[in-house]
Amino acid sequence: MNANKELWEKGDFTKIAETMRSSGEALVAGLGIEEGMRVLDLGCGDGTTALPAAQRGAEVTGVDIAANLVAAGNARAEAAGLSNLHFEEGDASDLNGLEDGSFDLVVSYFGAMFAPRPFDVAKEMVRVTKPGGRIVMGNWIPGDPTLVAQILKTSVAYSPPPPDGFVSPVTWGVEDEVRERFGAAGIAPEQISSERDTWRFEFDGSPAELLAIFRDYYGPTMNAFAAASADGREGDLQGELEALFEAQNESAEGTSIPATYLRVTVTP
Ligand SMILES: C[S@@+](CC[C@H](N)C(=O)[O-])C[C@H]1O[C@@H](n2cnc3c(N)ncnc32)[C@H](O)[C@@H]1O
């Protein structure tokens, strides 16, 4: 079994995605998407960014490694009456079903960063982008003090060591690594730009209730809780994450938590 696929099919990312919709809409609104544009959303989940892109008239393909999320995305496309949006299973490090130079825009928000073999991921993203097109990635940043970088860091601390050769997904949040990966795919440094931006998680319940959703449905946190429980450290992990969610919350009534990420734009 592919461990990468297993990680994301184990949970149900749709539960987290529901808290990310307004940031997804805001991002897409700023991408200059026009009617008829061909858009690829890589590691698309159930379509937080793919669906609003299709609502703007683009022809959108969502590719994700998790079969359950592909099914959830196609159900959302159908419910929204969007015949210009379809989701299919695939691996960002080997997009063998997709032709060279076929997309005006390739978007990957917190998606392709989780694929193994980052150099292959960069090469594939460049390969399927039309000359004159654009790649836009959102990547969590290692060591950043905000929510998701801290969840991932804490999860790693409670999990068994990864297999040899494993490359941490958050290395995609390091500008030098990004330049090296796209450089190996033939992209010059001046064709790559990056900036820090903010994503927001919004939820009607309390921060502790949002944490419970991560614990029960977000693959990396589920694995960390399983490992912590086997070591008798589940309470420590729960306490650490509860304090994090509480401290990061900016809403008095419910939960609204900003998270910093690296936004990368590549123009092949
Ligand atoms: C944190 S979720 C983000 C989902 C979506 N982009 C969003 O913003 O709602 C990460 C997604 O990447 C997908 N993913 C992980 N590894 C992948 C790979 N090798 N190829 C394609 N998708 C992958 C997961 O299945 C999951 O849907």
CSV table of C-alpha atoms and ligand atoms in Angstrom, one decimal:
chain,number,residue,atom,x,y,z
A,1,MET,CA,0.0,0.0,0.0
A,2,ASN,CA,1.2,3.5,-0.8
A,3,ALA,CA,1.7,5.2,2.6
A,4,ASN,CA,1.0,8.6,1.2
A,5,LYS,CA,-2.4,7.5,-0.1
A,6,GLU,CA,-3.1,5.6,3.1
A,7,LEU,CA,-2.4,8.6,5.2
A,8,TRP,CA,-5.0,10.8,3.5
A,9,GLU,CA,-7.6,8.1,2.9
A,10,LYS,CA,-7.5,7.2,6.6
A,11,GLY,CA,-9.2,10.4,7.7
A,12,ASP,CA,-11.8,12.5,6.1
A,13,PHE,CA,-10.3,15.8,5.1
A,14,THR,CA,-13.7,17.1,4.1
A,15,LYS,CA,-14.4,17.9,7.8
A,16,ILE,CA,-11.3,20.2,7.9
A,17,ALA,CA,-12.0,21.6,4.4
A,18,GLU,CA,-15.4,22.9,5.6
A,19,THR,CA,-13.5,25.3,7.9
A,20,MET,CA,-11.4,26.6,5.0
A,21,ARG,CA,-14.0,27.6,2.4
A,22,SER,CA,-13.8,31.4,2.9
A,23,SER,CA,-10.0,31.5,2.4
A,24,GLY,CA,-10.4,29.2,-0.6
A,25,GLU,CA,-12.9,31.6,-2.2
A,26,ALA,CA,-10.7,34.6,-1.4
A,27,LEU,CA,-7.6,33.0,-2.9
A,28,VAL,CA,-9.4,32.1,-6.1
A,29,ALA,CA,-11.0,35.5,-6.4
A,30,GLY,CA,-7.5,37.0,-6.7
A,31,LEU,CA,-6.1,34.5,-9.3
A,32,GLY,CA,-7.5,36.3,-12.4
A,33,ILE,CA,-9.4,33.2,-13.5
A,34,GLU,CA,-11.4,33.7,-16.7
A,35,GLU,CA,-14.1,31.8,-18.6
A,36,GLY,CA,-12.6,28.8,-20.5
A,37,MET,CA,-9.2,28.8,-18.8
A,38,ARG,CA,-7.9,25.3,-18.1
A,39,VAL,CA,-7.1,24.9,-14.4
A,40,LEU,CA,-5.5,22.0,-12.6
A,41,ASP,CA,-5.9,21.7,-8.9
A,42,LEU,CA,-3.3,19.3,-7.5
A,43,GLY,CA,-3.9,17.7,-4.1
A,44,CYS,CA,-7.3,19.3,-4.4
A,45,GLY,CA,-9.2,17.5,-1.6
A,46,ASP,CA,-12.9,18.0,-2.1
A,47,GLY,CA,-12.4,21.2,-4.0
A,48,THR,CA,-11.9,24.1,-1.7
A,49,THR,CA,-10.1,25.9,-4.5
A,50,ALA,CA,-11.3,23.8,-7.5
A,51,LEU,CA,-15.0,24.6,-7.0
A,52,PRO,CA,-14.8,28.4,-6.8
A,53,ALA,CA,-12.4,28.3,-9.9
A,54,ALA,CA,-15.1,26.3,-11.8
A,55,GLN,CA,-17.8,28.8,-10.6
A,56,ARG,CA,-15.8,31.5,-12.5
A,57,GLY,CA,-16.1,29.5,-15.7
A,58,ALA,CA,-12.8,27.7,-15.9
A,59,GLU,CA,-12.5,24.1,-17.1
A,60,VAL,CA,-11.2,22.6,-13.9
A,61,THR,CA,-9.6,19.2,-13.2
A,62,GLY,CA,-8.9,18.3,-9.6
A,63,VAL,CA,-6.4,15.6,-9.0
A,64,ASP,CA,-6.0,13.9,-5.6
A,65,ILE,CA,-4.4,10.7,-4.3
A,66,ALA,CA,-7.3,10.0,-1.9
A,67,ALA,CA,-10.2,8.1,-3.5
A,68,ASN,CA,-12.6,9.3,-0.8
A,69,LEU,CA,-11.8,12.9,-1.5
A,70,VAL,CA,-12.1,12.5,-5.2
A,71,ALA,CA,-15.6,11.1,-4.7
A,72,ALA,CA,-16.5,13.9,-2.3
A,73,GLY,CA,-15.3,16.5,-4.8
A,74,ASN,CA,-17.3,14.9,-7.7
A,75,ALA,CA,-20.4,14.9,-5.4
A,76,ARG,CA,-19.9,18.6,-4.6
A,77,ALA,CA,-19.4,19.4,-8.4
A,78,GLU,CA,-22.7,17.6,-9.2
A,79,ALA,CA,-24.6,19.3,-6.3
A,80,ALA,CA,-23.4,22.6,-7.6
A,81,GLY,CA,-24.4,21.8,-11.2
A,82,LEU,CA,-20.8,22.3,-12.4
A,83,SER,CA,-20.2,20.2,-15.6
A,84,ASN,CA,-16.9,22.0,-16.1
A,85,LEU,CA,-15.4,20.5,-12.9
A,86,HIS,CA,-14.2,17.0,-12.4
A,87,PHE,CA,-12.0,15.2,-10.0
A,88,GLU,CA,-9.8,12.2,-10.6
A,89,GLU,CA,-7.3,10.1,-8.7
A,90,GLY,CA,-3.7,10.8,-9.3
A,91,ASP,CA,-0.3,11.3,-7.7
A,92,ALA,CA,1.3,14.8,-7.9
A,93,SER,CA,4.7,13.2,-8.4
A,94,ASP,CA,3.6,11.3,-11.5
A,95,LEU,CA,0.8,12.9,-13.5
A,96,ASN,CA,1.0,10.3,-16.3
A,97,GLY,CA,-2.6,10.8,-17.5
A,98,LEU,CA,-2.1,14.5,-18.1
A,99,GLU,CA,-0.6,15.9,-21.3
A,100,ASP,CA,2.3,18.3,-21.6
A,101,GLY,CA,1.4,22.0,-21.6
A,102,SER,CA,-2.3,21.5,-21.1
A,103,PHE,CA,-3.1,24.0,-18.2
A,104,ASP,CA,-3.2,27.8,-18.0
A,105,LEU,CA,-3.0,27.6,-14.3
A,106,VAL,CA,-1.9,24.9,-11.9
A,107,VAL,CA,-2.9,25.5,-8.3
A,108,SER,CA,-1.8,23.4,-5.3
A,109,TYR,CA,-2.8,24.6,-1.9
A,110,PHE,CA,-1.4,22.5,0.9
A,111,GLY,CA,-1.7,19.5,-1.6
A,112,ALA,CA,1.4,18.7,-3.7
A,113,MET,CA,3.6,19.6,-0.7
A,114,PHE,CA,2.5,16.3,0.8
A,115,ALA,CA,3.5,14.1,-2.2
A,116,PRO,CA,6.8,12.2,-2.0
A,117,ARG,CA,9.6,13.0,-4.4
A,118,PRO,CA,9.4,16.8,-4.4
A,119,PHE,CA,11.7,17.1,-7.5
A,120,ASP,CA,9.3,15.0,-9.5
A,121,VAL,CA,6.4,17.1,-8.2
A,122,ALA,CA,8.1,20.3,-9.5
A,123,LYS,CA,8.9,18.7,-12.8
A,124,GLU,CA,5.4,17.4,-13.3
A,125,MET,CA,3.8,20.8,-12.4
A,126,VAL,CA,6.1,22.5,-14.9
A,127,ARG,CA,5.4,19.8,-17.6
A,128,VAL,CA,1.6,20.1,-17.6
A,129,THR,CA,1.6,24.0,-17.5
A,130,LYS,CA,1.3,25.8,-20.8
A,131,PRO,CA,4.2,28.1,-21.8
A,132,GLY,CA,3.1,31.5,-20.5
A,133,GLY,CA,0.9,29.8,-17.9
A,134,ARG,CA,1.3,29.9,-14.1
A,135,ILE,CA,1.8,27.7,-11.1
A,136,VAL,CA,0.5,28.9,-7.7
A,137,MET,CA,1.4,26.8,-4.6
A,138,GLY,CA,0.5,27.3,-0.9
A,139,ASN,CA,2.9,25.6,1.4
A,140,TRP,CA,3.2,25.4,5.2
A,141,ILE,CA,6.4,26.8,6.6
A,142,PRO,CA,8.7,24.8,8.9
A,143,GLY,CA,9.2,26.4,12.3
A,144,ASP,CA,6.4,29.0,11.8
A,145,PRO,CA,4.6,29.7,15.1
A,146,THR,CA,1.1,29.6,13.6
A,147,LEU,CA,-1.5,26.8,13.6
A,148,VAL,CA,-0.7,24.2,10.9
A,149,ALA,CA,3.1,24.4,11.0
A,150,GLN,CA,2.8,23.8,14.8
A,151,ILE,CA,0.3,21.0,14.4
A,152,LEU,CA,2.6,19.2,12.0
A,153,LYS,CA,5.7,19.8,14.2
A,154,THR,CA,3.9,18.5,17.3
A,155,SER,CA,2.5,15.5,15.3
A,156,VAL,CA,6.0,14.6,14.1
A,157,ALA,CA,7.3,14.8,17.7
A,158,TYR,CA,4.8,12.2,18.9
A,159,SER,CA,5.1,9.9,15.8
A,160,PRO,CA,7.7,7.2,15.1
A,161,PRO,CA,10.7,8.3,13.0
A,162,PRO,CA,9.8,8.4,9.2
A,163,PRO,CA,11.4,5.9,6.8
A,164,ASP,CA,14.8,6.5,5.4
A,165,GLY,CA,14.7,9.0,2.5
A,166,PHE,CA,11.5,10.7,3.7
A,167,VAL,CA,11.5,14.4,2.8
A,168,SER,CA,9.4,16.5,5.1
A,169,PRO,CA,6.5,18.2,3.3
A,170,VAL,CA,7.2,21.5,5.1
A,171,THR,CA,10.5,21.8,3.2
A,172,TRP,CA,8.2,23.2,0.4
A,173,GLY,CA,7.9,26.2,2.7
A,174,VAL,CA,11.6,27.0,2.4
A,175,GLU,CA,12.3,29.4,-0.5
A,176,ASP,CA,15.8,28.0,-1.3
A,177,GLU,CA,14.3,24.5,-1.5
A,178,VAL,CA,11.5,25.7,-3.8
A,179,ARG,CA,14.0,27.4,-6.1
A,180,GLU,CA,16.2,24.3,-6.2
A,181,ARG,CA,13.2,22.1,-7.1
A,182,PHE,CA,11.8,24.3,-9.8
A,183,GLY,CA,15.4,25.1,-11.0
A,184,ALA,CA,15.9,21.3,-11.6
A,185,ALA,CA,12.7,21.5,-13.7
A,186,GLY,CA,14.3,24.1,-15.9
A,187,ILE,CA,12.8,27.3,-14.2
A,188,ALA,CA,15.1,30.3,-13.8
A,189,PRO,CA,15.1,32.0,-10.4
A,190,GLU,CA,13.5,35.2,-11.8
A,191,GLN,CA,10.5,33.1,-12.9
A,192,ILE,CA,9.8,32.2,-9.2
A,193,SER,CA,8.4,34.5,-6.6
A,194,SER,CA,7.2,33.9,-3.1
A,195,GLU,CA,5.6,35.7,-0.2
A,196,ARG,CA,4.1,35.0,3.1
A,197,ASP,CA,0.3,35.0,3.2
A,198,THR,CA,-2.4,34.0,5.6
A,199,TRP,CA,-5.0,31.2,5.5
A,200,ARG,CA,-7.9,31.2,8.0
A,201,PHE,CA,-9.7,28.3,9.7
A,202,GLU,CA,-13.3,29.3,10.7
A,203,PHE,CA,-15.5,27.1,12.8
A,204,ASP,CA,-18.8,27.6,14.7
A,205,GLY,CA,-17.7,25.6,17.8
A,206,SER,CA,-14.9,26.1,20.3
A,207,PRO,CA,-11.1,25.7,19.6
A,208,ALA,CA,-11.2,22.4,21.5
A,209,GLU,CA,-14.0,21.1,19.3
A,210,LEU,CA,-12.0,22.1,16.2
A,211,LEU,CA,-9.0,20.2,17.6
A,212,ALA,CA,-11.3,17.1,18.1
A,213,ILE,CA,-12.0,17.3,14.3
A,214,PHE,CA,-8.3,17.4,13.5
A,215,ARG,CA,-7.7,14.5,16.0
A,216,ASP,CA,-10.5,12.4,14.4
A,217,TYR,CA,-10.2,13.2,10.7
A,218,TYR,CA,-6.8,14.8,9.8
A,219,GLY,CA,-4.4,12.0,8.8
A,220,PRO,CA,-1.2,13.4,10.3
A,221,THR,CA,-2.9,14.2,13.7
A,222,MET,CA,-4.7,10.8,13.7
A,223,ASN,CA,-1.3,9.1,13.3
A,224,ALA,CA,0.2,11.2,16.1
A,225,PHE,CA,-2.6,10.4,18.5
A,226,ALA,CA,-2.4,6.7,17.7
A,227,ALA,CA,1.4,6.7,18.4
A,228,ALA,CA,1.0,8.9,21.5
A,229,SER,CA,-1.7,6.5,22.8
A,230,ALA,CA,0.5,3.5,22.3
A,231,ASP,CA,3.2,5.3,24.4
A,232,GLY,CA,0.8,6.4,27.1
A,233,ARG,CA,1.3,10.1,26.0
A,234,GLU,CA,-2.1,10.8,24.6
A,235,GLY,CA,-2.9,13.3,27.4
A,236,ASP,CA,0.3,15.2,26.8
A,237,LEU,CA,-0.4,15.5,23.0
A,238,GLN,CA,-4.0,16.5,23.7
A,239,GLY,CA,-2.9,19.2,26.2
A,240,GLU,CA,-0.2,20.6,23.9
A,241,LEU,CA,-2.6,20.9,21.0
A,242,GLU,CA,-5.5,22.3,23.1
A,243,ALA,CA,-3.2,25.0,24.3
A,244,LEU,CA,-2.1,25.8,20.7
A,245,PHE,CA,-5.7,26.0,19.3
A,246,GLU,CA,-6.8,28.1,22.3
A,247,ALA,CA,-3.8,30.5,22.0
A,248,GLN,CA,-4.2,31.0,18.2
A,249,ASN,CA,-8.0,31.6,18.3
A,250,GLU,CA,-9.0,35.2,17.4
A,251,SER,CA,-12.7,34.9,17.8
A,252,ALA,CA,-14.7,35.5,21.0
A,253,GLU,CA,-17.8,33.5,19.9
A,254,GLY,CA,-16.5,30.6,17.9
A,255,THR,CA,-13.1,29.8,16.3
A,256,SER,CA,-11.2,31.8,13.8
A,257,ILE,CA,-7.5,30.9,13.5
A,258,PRO,CA,-5.1,32.4,11.0
A,259,ALA,CA,-2.2,30.4,9.7
A,260,THR,CA,0.9,31.7,7.8
A,261,TYR,CA,2.0,30.0,4.7
A,262,LEU,CA,4.4,30.5,1.8
A,263,ARG,CA,2.7,31.4,-1.4
A,264,VAL,CA,4.8,30.5,-4.4
A,265,THR,CA,4.2,31.7,-8.0
A,266,VAL,CA,6.0,30.2,-10.9
A,267,THR,CA,5.7,31.4,-14.5
A,268,PRO,CA,7.2,28.8,-16.8
B,1,LIG,C1,-4.2,19.3,3.6
B,1,LIG,S1,-5.1,18.6,2.3
B,1,LIG,C2,-5.5,20.0,1.3
B,1,LIG,C3,-6.7,19.7,0.3
B,1,LIG,C4,-7.1,20.9,-0.6
B,1,LIG,N1,-6.0,21.4,-1.4
B,1,LIG,C5,-7.7,22.0,0.3
B,1,LIG,O1,-7.1,23.1,0.4
B,1,LIG,O2,-8.8,21.8,0.8
B,1,LIG,C6,-3.9,17.7,1.4
B,1,LIG,C7,-4.4,17.0,0.2
B,1,LIG,O3,-3.3,16.5,-0.6
B,1,LIG,C8,-3.6,15.3,-1.1
B,1,LIG,N2,-2.4,14.6,-1.4
B,1,LIG,C9,-1.4,14.1,-0.6
B,1,LIG,N3,-0.5,13.5,-1.3
B,1,LIG,C10,-0.8,13.6,-2.6
B,1,LIG,C11,-0.2,13.2,-3.8
B,1,LIG,N4,1.0,12.5,-3.8
B,1,LIG,N5,-0.8,13.4,-5.0
B,1,LIG,C12,-2.0,14.1,-5.0
B,1,LIG,N6,-2.6,14.5,-3.9
B,1,LIG,C13,-2.0,14.3,-2.7
B,1,LIG,C14,-4.4,14.6,0.0
B,1,LIG,O4,-5.2,13.5,-0.3
B,1,LIG,C15,-5.2,15.8,0.5
B,1,LIG,O5,-6.5,15.9,-0.2
